[in-house]
Structures are given as structure tokens and as C-alpha cells.
Amino acid sequence: MNTPLASKHHGPTPAAAAHALPAGQGTLVARAAVLALHDELALAPKPGLVSFADSGSHDDMDAQTFLRSLMALRGYFGAIHGLGAQGAPFAALERCGIAAEATMLQATQGINTHRGAIFILGLLCAAVGRVQAHGGAATPEAVRDALRATWGAELAERAQRTSQLPGGVAARRWGLRSASEEAALAFPAVFEVGLPAWRQAQSAGWSHQQVQAQAFFALLGQLDDCNLAHRGGLKGLHWARAQAHGFLAVGGAGAPGWEASAWALHRRFVARRLSPGGCADGLSALCFLQRVGRIA
């Protein structure tokens, strides 16, 4: 990742300067983001999505494509964490993200593997930087508060733009909440749906795979996943949600034989060519929050 974008911001704010980040802090946060992307890729089964088991509903990418992409994004996560620590305006974060998209596309030969993750994980890395610059612990609650306080108004303004990306087009067509609108609300699906499901499963003593799967299906049942709507229309989105609700109603990832049930759902999603990419991004965000919370 090239870093001139970061240098366009004119130094840290007084609040950030008062709490210099420990050496290597950005590297640790960037590593947590990359590992979170790997966590998402490694989870299987997750209906319709790429994993090390297969390519899901995708003909143009596989696990190796994702690995090339996530490794190419290491510098981006460190750079945007630094911008966040400085309290840089959203425009600077956006330039950094646009450069990261170009890096991703170069690594994947033009295939969009992580555009949504670049957006959500980039913002979360920036928010973590902001929390740490104030000397705080990067709990999920603190990270969300920093996101709202520092960039909430700018994100709300950004959400008014007309997006020509497939997800944005689908959101307008079907009256769904777009990724930009999710960001303007500080990612309610992640913090109010996925995170409680994660914590409840973790408290029940489930395995890490079960915890991740439960959080994923919780997101699938609630999120306005515009990638699903793009591929299958409103009918496809509602069908996918119904499958998630049915899975969760009988115990979710805590039920006996849950993996077999989830693999059966995976095959049904693939048959319909449905891919819940927005839920995958949400899962990556949850994995990141879990990992970054371990950093002192």
C-alpha cells in the first residue's frame, strides 16, 4: 500500500499528540485486520461464500484469490489506523481506501474480493487508532463511540451520495439500507445483531467455529445484504433471511448436527447463485473487534 495519501493530513490533532501511540501499535492493529479477513475466509460452512472448502456461488474467485487480496491490504490497514489516530477527516480516510481498492484489484487481476471489507475494516481500524490516541482500550463500545464522534457527520453526508456500485444500485431499487447508511449509523448490524450473538455463543462455551457461525447467521437473518439483493432481487434476500431464521430457530450452531444443516444450506445458496457478501464483511468486522481487543 502506498502511503502518500496519509501524508496529506497536516499532522496530529492536539488530543492525539497528547497520547503518542506505542511503537508498533499500528502494525499490531493491521495484523489483527488481516487475520480477521483470514478468519472469515477460513470459516466453513457459510452459505454461498468462498472458503478453503470451495468457491461457493463464485466462478471468478477462490480461496487463493482472497489470500492474495488480504496480504496486499496489510499496509492499508496500518496507514488508515494512523490517520484515525491523528483524527484525520473522512476525506483522507476515503483517499486511503480508494488507493487500497486499486491495490486489491492489482493483486487479484481485477476481481473484487474485499471492497466492502476495505470500507468497514478501514473505518474500524481508524476508530481503533482514535481510541488508542486518547489512551483508551479498544473495546467494541469504545470503537463505535469513536467512529460516531469523529466521523459520524461526514459519514452521514457521504450516505447521501448516489452510488453506482452494484450494492448501492440494489439498495436504491429495493429500498434497502446501503453500506454507506450502515456506516453512518456506526454499523448497527455488527454491533447490535452480530456482536450480541457472538457474546452469547461465547458465554455458552461454544467452540470458536460455532461462535463465528452463530454470529454469521444472526447477521444473515437481519442485515440488508445488498449483494444478495443484487444477485437474487428482493425475493432472494427474503429467501436467504428465512433460511437463517430457520437455522437459528432450531438452535443454530449450538444444535446437534449443525454443520450438516449449514452445509445443506450452502448447497441451496450455490444452486441459487446467492452470495451474502455483506454478511461476510460483517463477520470480518466481528473477528477484527475480537482480535483487536486482545492488544494492550
PDB file of C-alpha atoms in Angstrom:
ATOM      1  CA  MET A   1       0.000   0.000   0.000  1.00  0.00           C
ATOM      2  CA  ASN A   2       1.395   3.396  -0.973  1.00  0.00           C
ATOM      3  CA  THR A   3       1.350   5.909   1.871  1.00  0.00           C
ATOM      4  CA  PRO A   4       1.447   9.407   0.288  1.00  0.00           C
ATOM      5  CA  LEU A   5      -2.293   9.676   0.940  1.00  0.00           C
ATOM      6  CA  ALA A   6      -1.640   9.639   4.657  1.00  0.00           C
ATOM      7  CA  SER A   7       0.954  12.386   4.377  1.00  0.00           C
ATOM      8  CA  LYS A   8      -1.617  14.828   3.011  1.00  0.00           C
ATOM      9  CA  HIS A   9      -3.048  15.285   6.502  1.00  0.00           C
ATOM     10  CA  HIS A  10      -1.272  18.073   8.343  1.00  0.00           C
ATOM     11  CA  GLY A  11      -0.134  16.274  11.481  1.00  0.00           C
ATOM     12  CA  PRO A  12      -1.904  15.026  14.589  1.00  0.00           C
ATOM     13  CA  THR A  13      -4.554  16.914  16.462  1.00  0.00           C
ATOM     14  CA  PRO A  14      -3.653  18.126  19.991  1.00  0.00           C
ATOM     15  CA  ALA A  15      -5.720  15.309  21.522  1.00  0.00           C
ATOM     16  CA  ALA A  16      -3.852  12.710  19.504  1.00  0.00           C
ATOM     17  CA  ALA A  17      -0.481  14.267  20.205  1.00  0.00           C
ATOM     18  CA  ALA A  18      -1.127  14.097  23.942  1.00  0.00           C
ATOM     19  CA  HIS A  19      -1.122  10.315  23.793  1.00  0.00           C
ATOM     20  CA  ALA A  20       1.569   9.105  21.395  1.00  0.00           C
ATOM     21  CA  LEU A  21       0.866   5.579  20.245  1.00  0.00           C
ATOM     22  CA  PRO A  22       3.334   2.904  21.340  1.00  0.00           C
ATOM     23  CA  ALA A  23       5.824   1.859  18.666  1.00  0.00           C
ATOM     24  CA  GLY A  24       4.370  -0.887  16.503  1.00  0.00           C
ATOM     25  CA  GLN A  25       0.765  -0.293  17.576  1.00  0.00           C
ATOM     26  CA  GLY A  26      -0.368   0.265  14.003  1.00  0.00           C
ATOM     27  CA  THR A  27       1.380  -2.919  12.901  1.00  0.00           C
ATOM     28  CA  LEU A  28      -0.476  -4.916  15.535  1.00  0.00           C
ATOM     29  CA  VAL A  29      -3.836  -3.456  14.516  1.00  0.00           C
ATOM     30  CA  ALA A  30      -3.110  -4.054  10.820  1.00  0.00           C
ATOM     31  CA  ARG A  31      -2.187  -7.646  11.623  1.00  0.00           C
ATOM     32  CA  ALA A  32      -5.473  -8.070  13.503  1.00  0.00           C
ATOM     33  CA  ALA A  33      -7.376  -6.793  10.435  1.00  0.00           C
ATOM     34  CA  VAL A  34      -5.576  -9.156   8.053  1.00  0.00           C
ATOM     35  CA  LEU A  35      -6.122 -12.095  10.395  1.00  0.00           C
ATOM     36  CA  ALA A  36      -9.794 -11.157  10.666  1.00  0.00           C
ATOM     37  CA  LEU A  37     -10.104 -11.420   6.887  1.00  0.00           C
ATOM     38  CA  HIS A  38      -8.428 -14.815   7.112  1.00  0.00           C
ATOM     39  CA  ASP A  39     -10.850 -15.831   9.881  1.00  0.00           C
ATOM     40  CA  GLU A  40     -13.783 -15.021   7.612  1.00  0.00           C
ATOM     41  CA  LEU A  41     -12.264 -16.925   4.705  1.00  0.00           C
ATOM     42  CA  ALA A  42     -11.493 -19.965   6.868  1.00  0.00           C
ATOM     43  CA  LEU A  43     -14.969 -20.301   8.351  1.00  0.00           C
ATOM     44  CA  ALA A  44     -16.961 -23.074   6.722  1.00  0.00           C
ATOM     45  CA  PRO A  45     -19.722 -23.734   6.115  1.00  0.00           C
ATOM     46  CA  LYS A  46     -21.088 -20.280   5.417  1.00  0.00           C
ATOM     47  CA  PRO A  47     -23.760 -20.390   2.715  1.00  0.00           C
ATOM     48  CA  GLY A  48     -22.774 -19.198  -0.745  1.00  0.00           C
ATOM     49  CA  LEU A  49     -19.392 -17.794   0.201  1.00  0.00           C
ATOM     50  CA  VAL A  50     -15.806 -18.642  -0.677  1.00  0.00           C
ATOM     51  CA  SER A  51     -13.837 -20.722   1.824  1.00  0.00           C
ATOM     52  CA  PHE A  52     -10.948 -23.164   1.694  1.00  0.00           C
ATOM     53  CA  ALA A  53     -13.556 -25.863   1.021  1.00  0.00           C
ATOM     54  CA  ASP A  54     -14.891 -24.412  -2.248  1.00  0.00           C
ATOM     55  CA  SER A  55     -15.734 -21.224  -4.141  1.00  0.00           C
ATOM     56  CA  GLY A  56     -19.378 -21.070  -3.134  1.00  0.00           C
ATOM     57  CA  SER A  57     -21.528 -19.160  -5.621  1.00  0.00           C
ATOM     58  CA  HIS A  58     -18.496 -17.634  -7.364  1.00  0.00           C
ATOM     59  CA  ASP A  59     -16.897 -18.697 -10.642  1.00  0.00           C
ATOM     60  CA  ASP A  60     -14.304 -15.920 -10.773  1.00  0.00           C
ATOM     61  CA  MET A  61     -12.531 -16.331  -7.421  1.00  0.00           C
ATOM     62  CA  ASP A  62     -11.346 -18.892  -4.914  1.00  0.00           C
ATOM     63  CA  ALA A  63      -9.515 -19.007  -1.592  1.00  0.00           C
ATOM     64  CA  GLN A  64      -6.180 -18.252  -3.266  1.00  0.00           C
ATOM     65  CA  THR A  65      -7.648 -15.081  -4.766  1.00  0.00           C
ATOM     66  CA  PHE A  66      -8.708 -13.990  -1.296  1.00  0.00           C
ATOM     67  CA  LEU A  67      -5.313 -14.776   0.175  1.00  0.00           C
ATOM     68  CA  ARG A  68      -3.557 -12.611  -2.427  1.00  0.00           C
ATOM     69  CA  SER A  69      -6.001  -9.820  -1.696  1.00  0.00           C
ATOM     70  CA  LEU A  70      -5.794  -9.830   2.088  1.00  0.00           C
ATOM     71  CA  MET A  71      -1.997  -9.947   2.068  1.00  0.00           C
ATOM     72  CA  ALA A  72      -1.929  -6.956  -0.282  1.00  0.00           C
ATOM     73  CA  LEU A  73      -4.018  -4.922   2.187  1.00  0.00           C
ATOM     74  CA  ARG A  74      -1.631  -5.063   5.152  1.00  0.00           C
ATOM     75  CA  GLY A  75      -0.164  -1.627   4.517  1.00  0.00           C
ATOM     76  CA  TYR A  76      -3.584  -0.068   4.079  1.00  0.00           C
ATOM     77  CA  PHE A  77      -4.824  -1.102   7.499  1.00  0.00           C
ATOM     78  CA  GLY A  78      -1.726   0.322   9.163  1.00  0.00           C
ATOM     79  CA  ALA A  79      -1.979   3.565   7.210  1.00  0.00           C
ATOM     80  CA  ILE A  80      -5.644   4.177   7.969  1.00  0.00           C
ATOM     81  CA  HIS A  81      -5.083   3.321  11.631  1.00  0.00           C
ATOM     82  CA  GLY A  82      -2.508   6.117  11.698  1.00  0.00           C
ATOM     83  CA  LEU A  83      -4.898   8.533  10.044  1.00  0.00           C
ATOM     84  CA  GLY A  84      -7.516   7.653  12.621  1.00  0.00           C
ATOM     85  CA  ALA A  85      -5.088   8.281  15.458  1.00  0.00           C
ATOM     86  CA  GLN A  86      -4.488  11.757  14.032  1.00  0.00           C
ATOM     87  CA  GLY A  87      -8.210  12.460  13.779  1.00  0.00           C
ATOM     88  CA  ALA A  88      -7.880  12.949  10.027  1.00  0.00           C
ATOM     89  CA  PRO A  89     -11.045  13.986   8.180  1.00  0.00           C
ATOM     90  CA  PHE A  90     -13.087  11.362   6.379  1.00  0.00           C
ATOM     91  CA  ALA A  91     -11.852  12.629   3.009  1.00  0.00           C
ATOM     92  CA  ALA A  92      -8.341  11.466   3.942  1.00  0.00           C
ATOM     93  CA  LEU A  93      -9.648   8.060   5.029  1.00  0.00           C
ATOM     94  CA  GLU A  94     -11.550   7.785   1.772  1.00  0.00           C
ATOM     95  CA  ARG A  95      -8.491   8.547  -0.344  1.00  0.00           C
ATOM     96  CA  CYS A  96      -6.600   5.887   1.574  1.00  0.00           C
ATOM     97  CA  GLY A  97      -9.411   3.397   0.926  1.00  0.00           C
ATOM     98  CA  ILE A  98      -9.586   4.192  -2.789  1.00  0.00           C
ATOM     99  CA  ALA A  99      -5.859   3.534  -3.066  1.00  0.00           C
ATOM    100  CA  ALA A 100      -6.370   0.245  -1.209  1.00  0.00           C
ATOM    101  CA  GLU A 101      -9.047  -0.804  -3.711  1.00  0.00           C
ATOM    102  CA  ALA A 102      -6.549  -0.247  -6.513  1.00  0.00           C
ATOM    103  CA  THR A 103      -4.004  -2.362  -4.624  1.00  0.00           C
ATOM    104  CA  MET A 104      -6.585  -5.109  -4.158  1.00  0.00           C
ATOM    105  CA  LEU A 105      -7.569  -5.135  -7.820  1.00  0.00           C
ATOM    106  CA  GLN A 106      -3.945  -5.308  -8.871  1.00  0.00           C
ATOM    107  CA  ALA A 107      -3.374  -8.297  -6.582  1.00  0.00           C
ATOM    108  CA  THR A 108      -6.489 -10.115  -7.820  1.00  0.00           C
ATOM    109  CA  GLN A 109      -6.237  -9.171 -11.513  1.00  0.00           C
ATOM    110  CA  GLY A 110      -9.377  -7.088 -11.373  1.00  0.00           C
ATOM    111  CA  ILE A 111     -11.563  -9.246  -9.119  1.00  0.00           C
ATOM    112  CA  ASN A 112     -13.457  -7.577  -6.277  1.00  0.00           C
ATOM    113  CA  THR A 113     -12.711  -9.706  -3.248  1.00  0.00           C
ATOM    114  CA  HIS A 114     -12.676  -7.180  -0.406  1.00  0.00           C
ATOM    115  CA  ARG A 115     -14.192  -3.827  -1.437  1.00  0.00           C
ATOM    116  CA  GLY A 116     -16.751  -3.974   1.363  1.00  0.00           C
ATOM    117  CA  ALA A 117     -14.159  -5.122   3.882  1.00  0.00           C
ATOM    118  CA  ILE A 118     -11.831  -2.297   2.864  1.00  0.00           C
ATOM    119  CA  PHE A 119     -14.621   0.091   3.788  1.00  0.00           C
ATOM    120  CA  ILE A 120     -15.795  -1.384   7.088  1.00  0.00           C
ATOM    121  CA  LEU A 121     -12.464  -2.657   8.420  1.00  0.00           C
ATOM    122  CA  GLY A 122     -10.756   0.551   7.333  1.00  0.00           C
ATOM    123  CA  LEU A 123     -13.203   2.624   9.352  1.00  0.00           C
ATOM    124  CA  LEU A 124     -12.857   0.334  12.339  1.00  0.00           C
ATOM    125  CA  CYS A 125      -9.054   0.485  12.163  1.00  0.00           C
ATOM    126  CA  ALA A 126      -9.276   4.275  12.088  1.00  0.00           C
ATOM    127  CA  ALA A 127     -11.649   4.270  15.061  1.00  0.00           C
ATOM    128  CA  VAL A 128      -9.302   1.975  16.996  1.00  0.00           C
ATOM    129  CA  GLY A 129      -6.489   4.429  16.281  1.00  0.00           C
ATOM    130  CA  ARG A 130      -8.617   7.248  17.629  1.00  0.00           C
ATOM    131  CA  VAL A 131      -9.416   5.347  20.822  1.00  0.00           C
ATOM    132  CA  GLN A 132      -5.767   4.463  21.364  1.00  0.00           C
ATOM    133  CA  ALA A 133      -4.643   8.044  20.703  1.00  0.00           C
ATOM    134  CA  HIS A 134      -6.829   9.086  23.623  1.00  0.00           C
ATOM    135  CA  GLY A 135      -5.257   6.416  25.800  1.00  0.00           C
ATOM    136  CA  GLY A 136      -8.326   4.174  25.851  1.00  0.00           C
ATOM    137  CA  ALA A 137      -8.861   0.434  25.477  1.00  0.00           C
ATOM    138  CA  ALA A 138     -10.267  -0.634  22.117  1.00  0.00           C
ATOM    139  CA  THR A 139     -13.445  -2.286  23.369  1.00  0.00           C
ATOM    140  CA  PRO A 140     -16.248  -2.628  20.815  1.00  0.00           C
ATOM    141  CA  GLU A 141     -18.238   0.049  22.609  1.00  0.00           C
ATOM    142  CA  ALA A 142     -15.313   2.491  22.634  1.00  0.00           C
ATOM    143  CA  VAL A 143     -14.563   1.836  18.975  1.00  0.00           C
ATOM    144  CA  ARG A 144     -18.167   2.512  17.981  1.00  0.00           C
ATOM    145  CA  ASP A 145     -18.281   5.683  20.072  1.00  0.00           C
ATOM    146  CA  ALA A 146     -15.095   6.944  18.420  1.00  0.00           C
ATOM    147  CA  LEU A 147     -16.478   6.220  14.968  1.00  0.00           C
ATOM    148  CA  ARG A 148     -19.616   8.207  15.705  1.00  0.00           C
ATOM    149  CA  ALA A 149     -17.882  11.101  17.429  1.00  0.00           C
ATOM    150  CA  THR A 150     -15.081  11.575  14.915  1.00  0.00           C
ATOM    151  CA  TRP A 151     -16.649  10.820  11.527  1.00  0.00           C
ATOM    152  CA  GLY A 152     -20.395  10.432  12.143  1.00  0.00           C
ATOM    153  CA  ALA A 153     -21.403  13.701  10.483  1.00  0.00           C
ATOM    154  CA  GLU A 154     -19.157  13.120   7.465  1.00  0.00           C
ATOM    155  CA  LEU A 155     -20.410   9.553   7.082  1.00  0.00           C
ATOM    156  CA  ALA A 156     -24.000  10.792   7.191  1.00  0.00           C
ATOM    157  CA  GLU A 157     -23.172  13.254   4.428  1.00  0.00           C
ATOM    158  CA  ARG A 158     -21.470  10.518   2.397  1.00  0.00           C
ATOM    159  CA  ALA A 159     -24.561   8.329   2.705  1.00  0.00           C
ATOM    160  CA  GLN A 160     -26.473  10.913   0.656  1.00  0.00           C
ATOM    161  CA  ARG A 161     -24.310  10.302  -2.399  1.00  0.00           C
ATOM    162  CA  THR A 162     -25.677   8.241  -5.279  1.00  0.00           C
ATOM    163  CA  SER A 163     -23.579   5.100  -5.581  1.00  0.00           C
ATOM    164  CA  GLN A 164     -23.190   3.387  -8.953  1.00  0.00           C
ATOM    165  CA  LEU A 165     -21.727   0.229  -7.404  1.00  0.00           C
ATOM    166  CA  PRO A 166     -23.959  -2.877  -7.648  1.00  0.00           C
ATOM    167  CA  GLY A 167     -24.815  -2.851  -3.946  1.00  0.00           C
ATOM    168  CA  GLY A 168     -25.754   0.810  -3.990  1.00  0.00           C
ATOM    169  CA  VAL A 169     -27.920   0.339  -7.070  1.00  0.00           C
ATOM    170  CA  ALA A 170     -29.670  -2.619  -5.423  1.00  0.00           C
ATOM    171  CA  ALA A 171     -30.234  -0.623  -2.222  1.00  0.00           C
ATOM    172  CA  ARG A 172     -31.955   2.186  -4.133  1.00  0.00           C
ATOM    173  CA  ARG A 173     -34.014  -0.192  -6.240  1.00  0.00           C
ATOM    174  CA  TRP A 174     -35.314  -2.229  -3.320  1.00  0.00           C
ATOM    175  CA  GLY A 175     -35.395   0.418  -0.596  1.00  0.00           C
ATOM    176  CA  LEU A 176     -32.690  -1.237   1.482  1.00  0.00           C
ATOM    177  CA  ARG A 177     -30.160   0.246   3.882  1.00  0.00           C
ATOM    178  CA  SER A 178     -26.928   0.636   1.918  1.00  0.00           C
ATOM    179  CA  ALA A 179     -23.418   0.013   3.231  1.00  0.00           C
ATOM    180  CA  SER A 180     -22.933   3.787   3.401  1.00  0.00           C
ATOM    181  CA  GLU A 181     -26.075   4.152   5.503  1.00  0.00           C
ATOM    182  CA  GLU A 182     -24.912   1.330   7.781  1.00  0.00           C
ATOM    183  CA  ALA A 183     -21.652   3.209   8.273  1.00  0.00           C
ATOM    184  CA  ALA A 184     -23.472   6.467   9.017  1.00  0.00           C
ATOM    185  CA  LEU A 185     -25.289   4.632  11.818  1.00  0.00           C
ATOM    186  CA  ALA A 186     -21.994   3.151  13.087  1.00  0.00           C
ATOM    187  CA  PHE A 187     -22.773  -0.345  11.776  1.00  0.00           C
ATOM    188  CA  PRO A 188     -25.851  -1.373  13.801  1.00  0.00           C
ATOM    189  CA  ALA A 189     -25.931  -4.853  12.252  1.00  0.00           C
ATOM    190  CA  VAL A 190     -22.418  -5.546  13.519  1.00  0.00           C
ATOM    191  CA  PHE A 191     -22.747  -4.004  16.967  1.00  0.00           C
ATOM    192  CA  GLU A 192     -26.421  -4.664  17.734  1.00  0.00           C
ATOM    193  CA  VAL A 193     -27.001  -8.008  15.979  1.00  0.00           C
ATOM    194  CA  GLY A 194     -23.727  -9.822  15.323  1.00  0.00           C
ATOM    195  CA  LEU A 195     -21.878  -8.822  18.493  1.00  0.00           C
ATOM    196  CA  PRO A 196     -24.625  -9.920  20.939  1.00  0.00           C
ATOM    197  CA  ALA A 197     -24.921 -13.249  19.086  1.00  0.00           C
ATOM    198  CA  TRP A 198     -21.143 -13.677  19.288  1.00  0.00           C
ATOM    199  CA  ARG A 199     -21.044 -12.901  23.013  1.00  0.00           C
ATOM    200  CA  GLN A 200     -23.995 -15.134  23.828  1.00  0.00           C
ATOM    201  CA  ALA A 201     -22.462 -18.090  21.978  1.00  0.00           C
ATOM    202  CA  GLN A 202     -19.087 -17.435  23.592  1.00  0.00           C
ATOM    203  CA  SER A 203     -20.657 -17.297  27.060  1.00  0.00           C
ATOM    204  CA  ALA A 204     -22.319 -20.653  26.373  1.00  0.00           C
ATOM    205  CA  GLY A 205     -18.882 -22.200  25.898  1.00  0.00           C
ATOM    206  CA  TRP A 206     -19.247 -22.959  22.203  1.00  0.00           C
ATOM    207  CA  SER A 207     -16.204 -23.558  20.014  1.00  0.00           C
ATOM    208  CA  HIS A 208     -14.711 -20.652  18.083  1.00  0.00           C
ATOM    209  CA  GLN A 209     -16.142 -22.072  14.848  1.00  0.00           C
ATOM    210  CA  GLN A 210     -19.590 -22.249  16.413  1.00  0.00           C
ATOM    211  CA  VAL A 211     -19.316 -18.691  17.754  1.00  0.00           C
ATOM    212  CA  GLN A 212     -18.366 -17.333  14.337  1.00  0.00           C
ATOM    213  CA  ALA A 213     -21.071 -19.332  12.575  1.00  0.00           C
ATOM    214  CA  GLN A 214     -23.754 -18.198  15.024  1.00  0.00           C
ATOM    215  CA  ALA A 215     -22.793 -14.557  14.552  1.00  0.00           C
ATOM    216  CA  PHE A 216     -22.761 -15.002  10.776  1.00  0.00           C
ATOM    217  CA  PHE A 217     -26.258 -16.495  10.700  1.00  0.00           C
ATOM    218  CA  ALA A 218     -27.525 -13.759  13.022  1.00  0.00           C
ATOM    219  CA  LEU A 219     -26.262 -11.188  10.503  1.00  0.00           C
ATOM    220  CA  LEU A 220     -27.756 -13.160   7.618  1.00  0.00           C
ATOM    221  CA  GLY A 221     -31.151 -13.055   9.282  1.00  0.00           C
ATOM    222  CA  GLN A 222     -31.158  -9.274   9.786  1.00  0.00           C
ATOM    223  CA  LEU A 223     -28.748  -7.358   7.553  1.00  0.00           C
ATOM    224  CA  ASP A 224     -29.928  -5.625   4.387  1.00  0.00           C
ATOM    225  CA  ASP A 225     -27.304  -7.537   2.395  1.00  0.00           C
ATOM    226  CA  CYS A 226     -27.285  -5.626  -0.875  1.00  0.00           C
ATOM    227  CA  ASN A 227     -25.100  -8.244  -2.530  1.00  0.00           C
ATOM    228  CA  LEU A 228     -27.863 -10.795  -2.007  1.00  0.00           C
ATOM    229  CA  ALA A 229     -30.391  -8.334  -3.446  1.00  0.00           C
ATOM    230  CA  HIS A 230     -28.094  -7.611  -6.403  1.00  0.00           C
ATOM    231  CA  ARG A 231     -27.869 -11.313  -7.232  1.00  0.00           C
ATOM    232  CA  GLY A 232     -31.350 -12.508  -6.324  1.00  0.00           C
ATOM    233  CA  GLY A 233     -33.553  -9.450  -6.002  1.00  0.00           C
ATOM    234  CA  LEU A 234     -35.777  -8.834  -3.013  1.00  0.00           C
ATOM    235  CA  LYS A 235     -37.093 -12.382  -3.316  1.00  0.00           C
ATOM    236  CA  GLY A 236     -33.581 -13.785  -2.989  1.00  0.00           C
ATOM    237  CA  LEU A 237     -32.822 -11.593   0.038  1.00  0.00           C
ATOM    238  CA  HIS A 238     -36.019 -12.631   1.806  1.00  0.00           C
ATOM    239  CA  TRP A 239     -35.405 -16.300   0.997  1.00  0.00           C
ATOM    240  CA  ALA A 240     -31.888 -16.094   2.440  1.00  0.00           C
ATOM    241  CA  ARG A 241     -33.155 -14.424   5.602  1.00  0.00           C
ATOM    242  CA  ALA A 242     -35.797 -17.117   6.023  1.00  0.00           C
ATOM    243  CA  GLN A 243     -33.128 -19.811   5.790  1.00  0.00           C
ATOM    244  CA  ALA A 244     -31.105 -18.075   8.501  1.00  0.00           C
ATOM    245  CA  HIS A 245     -34.144 -17.704  10.752  1.00  0.00           C
ATOM    246  CA  GLY A 246     -34.956 -21.386  10.322  1.00  0.00           C
ATOM    247  CA  PHE A 247     -31.388 -22.389  11.163  1.00  0.00           C
ATOM    248  CA  LEU A 248     -31.330 -20.217  14.297  1.00  0.00           C
ATOM    249  CA  ALA A 249     -34.803 -21.312  15.424  1.00  0.00           C
ATOM    250  CA  VAL A 250     -33.664 -24.905  15.949  1.00  0.00           C
ATOM    251  CA  GLY A 251     -30.575 -23.974  17.947  1.00  0.00           C
ATOM    252  CA  GLY A 252     -28.253 -22.529  15.334  1.00  0.00           C
ATOM    253  CA  ALA A 253     -24.606 -23.504  15.618  1.00  0.00           C
ATOM    254  CA  GLY A 254     -25.290 -24.996  19.045  1.00  0.00           C
ATOM    255  CA  ALA A 255     -27.665 -27.658  17.754  1.00  0.00           C
ATOM    256  CA  PRO A 256     -26.555 -31.263  17.204  1.00  0.00           C
ATOM    257  CA  GLY A 257     -25.618 -31.762  13.552  1.00  0.00           C
ATOM    258  CA  TRP A 258     -25.488 -28.035  12.876  1.00  0.00           C
ATOM    259  CA  GLU A 259     -22.604 -28.375  10.416  1.00  0.00           C
ATOM    260  CA  ALA A 260     -24.550 -30.789   8.221  1.00  0.00           C
ATOM    261  CA  SER A 261     -27.510 -28.405   8.235  1.00  0.00           C
ATOM    262  CA  ALA A 262     -25.274 -25.456   7.341  1.00  0.00           C
ATOM    263  CA  TRP A 263     -23.623 -27.396   4.510  1.00  0.00           C
ATOM    264  CA  ALA A 264     -27.085 -28.235   3.149  1.00  0.00           C
ATOM    265  CA  LEU A 265     -27.915 -24.523   3.208  1.00  0.00           C
ATOM    266  CA  HIS A 266     -24.629 -23.785   1.464  1.00  0.00           C
ATOM    267  CA  ARG A 267     -25.615 -26.082  -1.407  1.00  0.00           C
ATOM    268  CA  ARG A 268     -29.003 -24.376  -1.702  1.00  0.00           C
ATOM    269  CA  PHE A 269     -27.390 -20.941  -1.836  1.00  0.00           C
ATOM    270  CA  VAL A 270     -24.945 -22.110  -4.507  1.00  0.00           C
ATOM    271  CA  ALA A 271     -27.807 -23.566  -6.561  1.00  0.00           C
ATOM    272  CA  ARG A 272     -29.460 -20.131  -6.482  1.00  0.00           C
ATOM    273  CA  ARG A 273     -26.111 -18.337  -7.041  1.00  0.00           C
ATOM    274  CA  LEU A 274     -26.634 -16.281  -3.896  1.00  0.00           C
ATOM    275  CA  SER A 275     -23.658 -14.840  -2.012  1.00  0.00           C
ATOM    276  CA  PRO A 276     -24.152 -12.813   1.200  1.00  0.00           C
ATOM    277  CA  GLY A 277     -21.058 -10.666   0.810  1.00  0.00           C
ATOM    278  CA  GLY A 278     -22.316  -8.005   3.204  1.00  0.00           C
ATOM    279  CA  CYS A 279     -22.647 -10.630   5.944  1.00  0.00           C
ATOM    280  CA  ALA A 280     -19.100 -11.788   5.186  1.00  0.00           C
ATOM    281  CA  ASP A 281     -17.873  -8.214   5.718  1.00  0.00           C
ATOM    282  CA  GLY A 282     -19.820  -8.049   8.975  1.00  0.00           C
ATOM    283  CA  LEU A 283     -18.241 -11.287  10.146  1.00  0.00           C
ATOM    284  CA  SER A 284     -14.786  -9.908   9.315  1.00  0.00           C
ATOM    285  CA  ALA A 285     -15.602  -6.849  11.423  1.00  0.00           C
ATOM    286  CA  LEU A 286     -16.611  -9.021  14.369  1.00  0.00           C
ATOM    287  CA  CYS A 287     -13.457 -11.110  14.054  1.00  0.00           C
ATOM    288  CA  PHE A 288     -11.438  -7.886  14.000  1.00  0.00           C
ATOM    289  CA  LEU A 289     -13.123  -6.499  17.109  1.00  0.00           C
ATOM    290  CA  GLN A 290     -12.450  -9.768  18.904  1.00  0.00           C
ATOM    291  CA  ARG A 291      -8.796  -9.781  17.882  1.00  0.00           C
ATOM    292  CA  VAL A 292      -8.059  -6.101  18.466  1.00  0.00           C
ATOM    293  CA  GLY A 293      -9.495  -6.335  21.969  1.00  0.00           C
ATOM    294  CA  ARG A 294      -6.525  -8.523  22.900  1.00  0.00           C
ATOM    295  CA  ILE A 295      -3.994  -5.818  22.007  1.00  0.00           C
ATOM    296  CA  ALA A 296      -2.779  -3.984  25.097  1.00  0.00           C
TER     297      ALA A 296
END
